[in-house]
mmCIF file of C-alpha atoms in Angstrom:
data_model
loop_
_atom_site.group_PDB
_atom_site.id
_atom_site.type_symbol
_atom_site.label_atom_id
_atom_site.label_comp_id
_atom_site.label_asym_id
_atom_site.label_seq_id
_atom_site.Cartn_x
_atom_site.Cartn_y
_atom_site.Cartn_z
ATOM 1 C CA MET A 1 -37.736 -28.933 -67.337
ATOM 2 C CA ASN A 2 -40.040 -29.490 -70.280
ATOM 3 C CA SER A 3 -39.430 -32.867 -71.742
ATOM 4 C CA SER A 4 -42.042 -32.466 -74.565
ATOM 5 C CA THR A 5 -40.731 -32.998 -78.000
ATOM 6 C CA ILE A 6 -43.732 -30.982 -79.401
ATOM 7 C CA VAL A 7 -43.499 -27.499 -80.524
ATOM 8 C CA PHE A 8 -46.400 -25.387 -81.481
ATOM 9 C CA ALA A 9 -46.014 -22.464 -83.866
ATOM 10 C CA GLU A 10 -47.672 -19.878 -81.369
ATOM 11 C CA ASP A 11 -44.732 -20.634 -78.884
ATOM 12 C CA LEU A 12 -42.020 -19.318 -81.113
ATOM 13 C CA PRO A 13 -41.418 -16.516 -83.798
ATOM 14 C CA GLY A 14 -42.254 -17.674 -87.172
ATOM 15 C CA SER A 15 -38.618 -16.977 -88.436
ATOM 16 C CA THR A 16 -37.386 -19.214 -85.718
ATOM 17 C CA ILE A 17 -39.704 -22.009 -86.654
ATOM 18 C CA HIS A 18 -38.628 -21.585 -90.281
ATOM 19 C CA ASP A 19 -34.958 -21.517 -89.560
ATOM 20 C CA ARG A 20 -35.186 -24.876 -87.243
ATOM 21 C CA VAL A 21 -37.171 -26.810 -89.915
ATOM 22 C CA ALA A 22 -34.412 -25.696 -92.613
ATOM 23 C CA ARG A 23 -31.652 -26.792 -90.316
ATOM 24 C CA GLY A 24 -33.317 -30.117 -89.593
ATOM 25 C CA GLU A 25 -34.092 -29.330 -85.913
ATOM 26 C CA LEU A 26 -37.965 -29.609 -86.468
ATOM 27 C CA THR A 27 -40.172 -31.927 -88.269
ATOM 28 C CA LYS A 28 -43.590 -30.662 -89.193
ATOM 29 C CA LEU A 29 -46.624 -32.874 -88.040
ATOM 30 C CA ALA A 30 -49.471 -30.704 -89.107
ATOM 31 C CA ARG A 31 -50.033 -27.011 -89.711
ATOM 32 C CA GLY A 32 -48.694 -25.230 -86.612
ATOM 33 C CA ILE A 33 -47.360 -28.402 -84.943
ATOM 34 C CA TYR A 34 -43.787 -29.617 -85.083
ATOM 35 C CA THR A 35 -41.565 -32.048 -83.140
ATOM 36 C CA THR A 36 -37.998 -31.870 -82.196
ATOM 37 C CA ASP A 37 -37.722 -35.749 -82.462
ATOM 38 C CA VAL A 38 -36.642 -35.444 -86.106
ATOM 39 C CA ASP A 39 -35.274 -39.177 -86.252
ATOM 40 C CA ALA A 40 -38.463 -40.698 -85.001
ATOM 41 C CA ASP A 41 -41.260 -42.086 -87.008
ATOM 42 C CA PRO A 42 -43.953 -39.178 -87.025
ATOM 43 C CA VAL A 43 -46.609 -41.777 -86.646
ATOM 44 C CA ALA A 44 -44.987 -42.888 -83.374
ATOM 45 C CA VAL A 45 -44.520 -39.236 -82.147
ATOM 46 C CA THR A 46 -48.266 -38.574 -82.578
ATOM 47 C CA ARG A 47 -48.908 -41.891 -80.781
ATOM 48 C CA ARG A 48 -47.092 -40.536 -77.824
ATOM 49 C CA ALA A 49 -48.093 -36.978 -77.971
ATOM 50 C CA TRP A 50 -51.800 -37.077 -78.739
ATOM 51 C CA ARG A 51 -53.029 -35.881 -75.409
ATOM 52 C CA GLU A 52 -50.706 -32.869 -75.541
ATOM 53 C CA ILE A 53 -51.939 -31.936 -78.917
ATOM 54 C CA VAL A 54 -55.523 -32.259 -78.066
ATOM 55 C CA SER A 55 -55.005 -30.143 -74.835
ATOM 56 C CA ARG A 56 -53.399 -27.235 -76.924
ATOM 57 C CA ARG A 57 -55.705 -27.542 -80.163
ATOM 58 C CA PHE A 58 -58.954 -28.489 -78.307
ATOM 59 C CA PRO A 59 -58.818 -27.048 -74.790
ATOM 60 C CA ASP A 60 -61.049 -28.884 -72.353
ATOM 61 C CA GLY A 61 -61.718 -31.557 -75.093
ATOM 62 C CA VAL A 62 -63.592 -34.693 -73.999
ATOM 63 C CA VAL A 63 -62.726 -38.089 -75.615
ATOM 64 C CA THR A 64 -66.239 -39.551 -76.126
ATOM 65 C CA ASP A 65 -68.501 -40.990 -78.758
ATOM 66 C CA ARG A 66 -66.975 -44.133 -80.253
ATOM 67 C CA SER A 67 -63.528 -43.318 -78.802
ATOM 68 C CA ALA A 68 -64.686 -43.490 -75.426
ATOM 69 C CA LYS A 69 -65.009 -47.356 -75.787
ATOM 70 C CA TRP A 70 -61.144 -47.453 -76.120
ATOM 71 C CA ALA A 71 -60.285 -44.305 -74.101
ATOM 72 C CA GLN A 72 -57.782 -43.343 -76.687
ATOM 73 C CA PRO A 73 -57.331 -43.264 -80.630
ATOM 74 C CA HIS A 74 -58.625 -46.185 -82.219
ATOM 75 C CA ASP A 75 -57.993 -47.475 -85.989
ATOM 76 C CA GLY A 76 -56.446 -44.136 -86.715
ATOM 77 C CA PHE A 77 -59.097 -41.767 -85.314
ATOM 78 C CA LEU A 78 -59.996 -39.926 -82.130
ATOM 79 C CA PHE A 79 -63.422 -38.318 -81.660
ATOM 80 C CA LEU A 80 -63.726 -35.604 -79.238
ATOM 81 C CA ALA A 81 -66.461 -32.997 -77.828
ATOM 82 C CA SER A 82 -64.794 -29.702 -77.386
ATOM 83 C CA GLY A 83 -65.717 -25.885 -78.055
ATOM 84 C CA ARG A 84 -65.356 -26.045 -81.599
ATOM 85 C CA SER A 85 -66.077 -28.355 -84.601
ATOM 86 C CA ALA A 86 -62.777 -29.201 -86.513
ATOM 87 C CA VAL A 87 -60.715 -32.062 -87.991
ATOM 88 C CA LEU A 88 -57.022 -32.206 -87.394
ATOM 89 C CA GLU A 89 -54.903 -34.494 -89.775
ATOM 90 C CA LEU A 90 -51.642 -35.782 -88.007
ATOM 91 C CA PRO A 91 -49.476 -38.619 -89.100
ATOM 92 C CA GLY A 92 -51.331 -41.845 -88.431
ATOM 93 C CA LEU A 93 -54.255 -39.998 -86.506
ATOM 94 C CA THR A 94 -57.163 -37.941 -87.528
ATOM 95 C CA ILE A 95 -58.690 -35.973 -84.623
ATOM 96 C CA VAL A 96 -62.430 -35.219 -85.158
ATOM 97 C CA SER A 97 -64.008 -32.641 -82.728
ATOM 98 C CA ARG A 98 -67.583 -31.726 -82.563
ATOM 99 C CA LYS A 99 -68.850 -28.940 -80.751
ATOM 100 C CA GLY A 100 -70.294 -30.061 -77.314
ATOM 101 C CA PRO A 101 -69.956 -29.992 -73.663
ATOM 102 C CA GLY A 102 -66.635 -29.929 -72.088
ATOM 103 C CA PRO A 103 -65.732 -31.805 -68.772
ATOM 104 C CA ILE A 104 -68.680 -32.559 -66.575
ATOM 105 C CA GLU A 105 -69.028 -34.321 -63.397
ATOM 106 C CA GLY A 106 -67.685 -37.847 -63.607
ATOM 107 C CA ASP A 107 -65.251 -37.426 -66.590
ATOM 108 C CA ILE A 108 -61.827 -38.402 -66.008
ATOM 109 C CA ALA A 109 -58.618 -36.287 -66.499
ATOM 110 C CA LEU A 110 -56.121 -37.743 -68.893
ATOM 111 C CA GLY A 111 -53.866 -34.848 -68.636
ATOM 112 C CA VAL A 112 -53.993 -31.168 -68.534
ATOM 113 C CA GLY A 113 -56.829 -29.890 -70.716
ATOM 114 C CA VAL A 114 -58.064 -33.266 -71.870
ATOM 115 C CA HIS A 115 -60.634 -35.699 -70.294
ATOM 116 C CA LEU A 116 -62.401 -39.017 -70.857
ATOM 117 C CA ALA A 117 -66.103 -39.193 -70.905
ATOM 118 C CA SER A 118 -67.430 -41.125 -67.801
ATOM 119 C CA ARG A 119 -69.152 -44.445 -68.594
ATOM 120 C CA PRO A 120 -72.611 -42.943 -68.230
ATOM 121 C CA ARG A 121 -71.834 -40.115 -70.514
ATOM 122 C CA ALA A 122 -70.227 -42.310 -73.072
ATOM 123 C CA LEU A 123 -73.173 -44.530 -73.031
ATOM 124 C CA LEU A 124 -75.561 -41.656 -73.662
ATOM 125 C CA ASP A 125 -73.262 -39.949 -76.244
ATOM 126 C CA ASN A 126 -73.177 -43.056 -78.230
ATOM 127 C CA THR A 127 -77.030 -42.777 -78.761
ATOM 128 C CA ARG A 128 -76.483 -40.021 -81.186
ATOM 129 C CA ALA A 129 -77.048 -41.002 -84.855
ATOM 130 C CA THR A 130 -74.085 -40.367 -86.951
ATOM 131 C CA ARG A 131 -72.967 -41.362 -90.488
ATOM 132 C CA LYS A 132 -69.824 -42.750 -91.926
ATOM 133 C CA ARG A 133 -68.030 -40.045 -93.843
ATOM 134 C CA SER A 134 -65.456 -41.061 -96.454
ATOM 135 C CA ALA A 135 -62.766 -43.040 -95.029
ATOM 136 C CA ALA A 136 -63.825 -42.125 -91.474
ATOM 137 C CA PRO A 137 -65.874 -44.306 -89.420
ATOM 138 C CA ALA A 138 -69.225 -42.833 -87.916
ATOM 139 C CA ALA A 139 -68.468 -40.616 -85.121
ATOM 140 C CA THR A 140 -70.651 -42.807 -82.634
ATOM 141 C CA LEU A 141 -71.126 -46.557 -82.250
ATOM 142 C CA THR A 142 -73.908 -48.136 -84.448
ATOM 143 C CA ARG A 143 -76.853 -49.464 -82.466
ATOM 144 C CA ALA A 144 -75.518 -52.987 -82.699
ATOM 145 C CA GLU A 145 -71.929 -51.962 -81.526
ATOM 146 C CA LEU A 146 -73.467 -50.006 -78.656
ATOM 147 C CA ALA A 147 -75.416 -53.172 -77.777
ATOM 148 C CA ASP A 148 -72.314 -55.173 -77.924
ATOM 149 C CA TRP A 149 -70.505 -52.808 -75.703
ATOM 150 C CA ILE A 150 -73.319 -52.861 -73.249
ATOM 151 C CA ASP A 151 -73.164 -56.658 -73.151
ATOM 152 C CA HIS A 152 -69.552 -56.512 -72.582
ATOM 153 C CA LEU A 153 -70.008 -54.008 -69.687
ATOM 154 C CA CYS A 154 -72.543 -56.079 -68.100
ATOM 155 C CA ALA A 155 -70.140 -59.062 -68.155
ATOM 156 C CA ILE A 156 -67.082 -57.086 -66.696
ATOM 157 C CA ASP A 157 -68.790 -54.490 -64.417
ATOM 158 C CA GLY A 158 -71.791 -56.559 -63.348
ATOM 159 C CA PRO A 159 -75.572 -55.883 -63.684
ATOM 160 C CA ASN A 160 -75.838 -53.681 -60.682
ATOM 161 C CA LEU A 161 -73.148 -51.215 -61.933
ATOM 162 C CA LEU A 162 -74.577 -51.395 -65.407
ATOM 163 C CA SER A 163 -77.851 -50.269 -63.888
ATOM 164 C CA THR A 164 -76.176 -47.440 -61.953
ATOM 165 C CA HIS A 165 -74.584 -46.128 -65.262
ATOM 166 C CA ARG A 166 -77.868 -46.181 -66.890
ATOM 167 C CA ASP A 167 -79.488 -44.228 -63.977
ATOM 168 C CA ALA A 168 -76.514 -41.693 -64.310
ATOM 169 C CA SER A 169 -76.895 -41.261 -67.892
ATOM 170 C CA GLU A 170 -80.574 -40.416 -67.649
ATOM 171 C CA ALA A 171 -79.439 -37.759 -65.119
ATOM 172 C CA LEU A 172 -76.897 -36.275 -67.547
ATOM 173 C CA ALA A 173 -79.461 -35.985 -70.446
ATOM 174 C CA GLU A 174 -80.165 -32.101 -69.826
ATOM 175 C CA ALA A 175 -76.398 -31.384 -69.643
ATOM 176 C CA LEU A 176 -75.647 -33.349 -72.773
ATOM 177 C CA ASP A 177 -78.714 -32.004 -74.722
ATOM 178 C CA ALA A 178 -79.957 -35.610 -75.156
ATOM 179 C CA PRO A 179 -83.691 -35.814 -75.987
ATOM 180 C CA PRO A 180 -85.920 -38.226 -74.341
ATOM 181 C CA GLU A 181 -85.928 -40.682 -77.255
ATOM 182 C CA ARG A 182 -82.140 -41.142 -76.884
ATOM 183 C CA VAL A 183 -82.592 -41.917 -73.162
ATOM 184 C CA ALA A 184 -85.217 -44.279 -73.976
ATOM 185 C CA ALA A 185 -83.029 -46.038 -76.531
ATOM 186 C CA LEU A 186 -80.279 -46.554 -73.847
ATOM 187 C CA ASN A 187 -82.866 -47.769 -71.566
ATOM 188 C CA ASP A 188 -83.955 -50.480 -74.053
ATOM 189 C CA LEU A 189 -80.351 -51.649 -74.567
ATOM 190 C CA VAL A 190 -79.612 -51.829 -70.876
ATOM 191 C CA GLY A 191 -82.762 -53.423 -70.026
ATOM 192 C CA ALA A 192 -82.206 -56.041 -72.339
ATOM 193 C CA ALA A 193 -78.663 -56.747 -70.706
ATOM 194 C CA LEU A 194 -80.481 -56.831 -67.466
ATOM 195 C CA GLY A 195 -83.175 -59.074 -68.657
ATOM 196 C CA THR A 196 -85.964 -56.691 -67.977
ATOM 197 C CA ARG A 197 -86.648 -55.921 -71.655
ATOM 198 C CA ALA A 198 -86.585 -57.717 -74.860
ATOM 199 C CA ALA A 199 -83.286 -57.457 -76.940
ATOM 200 C CA SER A 200 -83.708 -55.787 -80.402
ATOM 201 C CA PRO A 201 -82.204 -57.278 -83.403
ATOM 202 C CA GLY A 202 -78.525 -56.366 -84.210
ATOM 203 C CA SER A 203 -76.572 -57.870 -81.228
ATOM 204 C CA ASP A 204 -76.177 -61.684 -81.068
ATOM 205 C CA ALA A 205 -74.314 -61.221 -77.668
ATOM 206 C CA LEU A 206 -77.107 -58.982 -76.130
ATOM 207 C CA ARG A 207 -79.808 -61.286 -77.383
ATOM 208 C CA ALA A 208 -77.959 -64.306 -75.800
ATOM 209 C CA ARG A 209 -77.741 -62.377 -72.506
ATOM 210 C CA ALA A 210 -81.308 -61.517 -72.652
ATOM 211 C CA ARG A 211 -82.157 -65.334 -73.086
ATOM 212 C CA GLY A 212 -80.017 -66.037 -70.030
ATOM 213 C CA THR A 213 -77.161 -67.699 -72.075
ATOM 214 C CA PRO A 214 -74.578 -64.992 -72.234
ATOM 215 C CA TYR A 215 -71.070 -65.803 -73.786
ATOM 216 C CA ASP A 216 -67.614 -64.146 -73.736
ATOM 217 C CA GLN A 217 -67.340 -61.982 -76.912
ATOM 218 C CA SER A 218 -63.704 -61.527 -76.498
ATOM 219 C CA ARG A 219 -63.020 -65.365 -76.345
ATOM 220 C CA VAL A 220 -65.238 -65.938 -79.509
ATOM 221 C CA THR A 221 -63.254 -63.314 -81.297
ATOM 222 C CA ARG A 222 -59.910 -65.036 -80.133
ATOM 223 C CA PHE A 223 -61.284 -68.447 -81.531
ATOM 224 C CA GLU A 224 -62.190 -66.834 -84.817
ATOM 225 C CA LEU A 225 -58.751 -65.520 -85.200
ATOM 226 C CA LEU A 226 -57.331 -68.847 -84.443
ATOM 227 C CA ALA A 227 -59.534 -70.580 -86.819
ATOM 228 C CA ASP A 228 -58.495 -68.111 -89.565
ATOM 229 C CA HIS A 229 -54.873 -68.607 -88.826
ATOM 230 C CA LEU A 230 -55.123 -72.332 -88.973
ATOM 231 C CA ARG A 231 -56.865 -72.133 -92.313
ATOM 232 C CA ASP A 232 -53.990 -69.996 -93.634
ATOM 233 C CA VAL A 233 -51.039 -72.324 -92.307
ATOM 234 C CA LEU A 234 -52.443 -75.853 -92.419
ATOM 235 C CA ALA A 235 -52.703 -77.789 -95.642
ATOM 236 C CA THR A 236 -55.949 -79.417 -96.348
ATOM 237 C CA HIS A 237 -55.769 -83.225 -96.533
ATOM 238 C CA PRO A 238 -57.589 -85.265 -98.967
ATOM 239 C CA ALA A 239 -60.614 -87.319 -97.668
ATOM 240 C CA LEU A 240 -59.272 -90.568 -98.810
ATOM 241 C CA PRO A 241 -61.867 -93.701 -98.835
ATOM 242 C CA ALA A 242 -59.322 -95.741 -96.802
ATOM 243 C CA ASP A 243 -59.788 -93.160 -93.893
ATOM 244 C CA ALA A 244 -63.583 -93.276 -93.730
ATOM 245 C CA ALA A 245 -63.576 -95.366 -90.525
ATOM 246 C CA ARG A 246 -60.958 -93.377 -88.963
ATOM 247 C CA ARG A 247 -62.809 -89.968 -89.917
ATOM 248 C CA ALA A 248 -65.919 -91.496 -88.039
ATOM 249 C CA THR A 249 -64.376 -91.358 -84.576
ATOM 250 C CA LEU A 250 -61.667 -88.548 -85.201
ATOM 251 C CA PRO A 251 -63.792 -85.686 -83.936
ATOM 252 C CA PHE A 252 -64.382 -87.622 -80.493
ATOM 253 C CA TRP A 253 -60.752 -88.139 -79.961
ATOM 254 C CA GLU A 254 -59.895 -84.625 -80.864
ATOM 255 C CA ALA A 255 -62.559 -83.202 -78.613
ATOM 256 C CA TYR A 256 -61.568 -85.577 -75.650
ATOM 257 C CA PHE A 257 -58.011 -84.548 -75.816
ATOM 258 C CA SER A 258 -58.539 -80.809 -76.419
#
């Protein structure tokens, strides 16, 4: 039994699609793509069904480039490599496909007809230089973003596995049509994380790791969010002259009991 709520125009006669839309049995999501879940938020439908849609519209598509970092749509965009270049606009999601290799060894199946780039492939794919277009982000991570991601991978996967990823990326260069300069760029960033090369400007996290003083990027982000929230919800107290003596020791007590 098929439990899918997605209907593709090629699966039914055009007159049937037209009649079901007119009767309120189908809601159009995009050209040739409909849902039977007419009472649901179309954005929620897209969020649930993006793999099915990718597998039909971009057979053997591979989630890669900047989307590989999250392994799913992020900030309303999904970037793929598939057999064709195209942009598909859906409620709450824009799918951007470039013509590139389909699944190769190491890529992970996310469902029938759609894969996630392996870590080595994702790293090498993100050395491609791309530009931001209109409201869409650049298809690949910037060098600074890639450096931050590599620092994060070094923290969670460990230096040995990161080194393995680097070596596997180099072995995939021919299959991914990656020139030597892109392989060298990835080697520089991974080498900085491993402490064998100097870190290039752009990533504070990677420079700190190269110096031997790495820090947790996620925790820093949480502290920044907390600080922003506290600034929004807490009133500012005036610095009264009478409180001068108290203010001199207050930071100590706050640090001591935190």
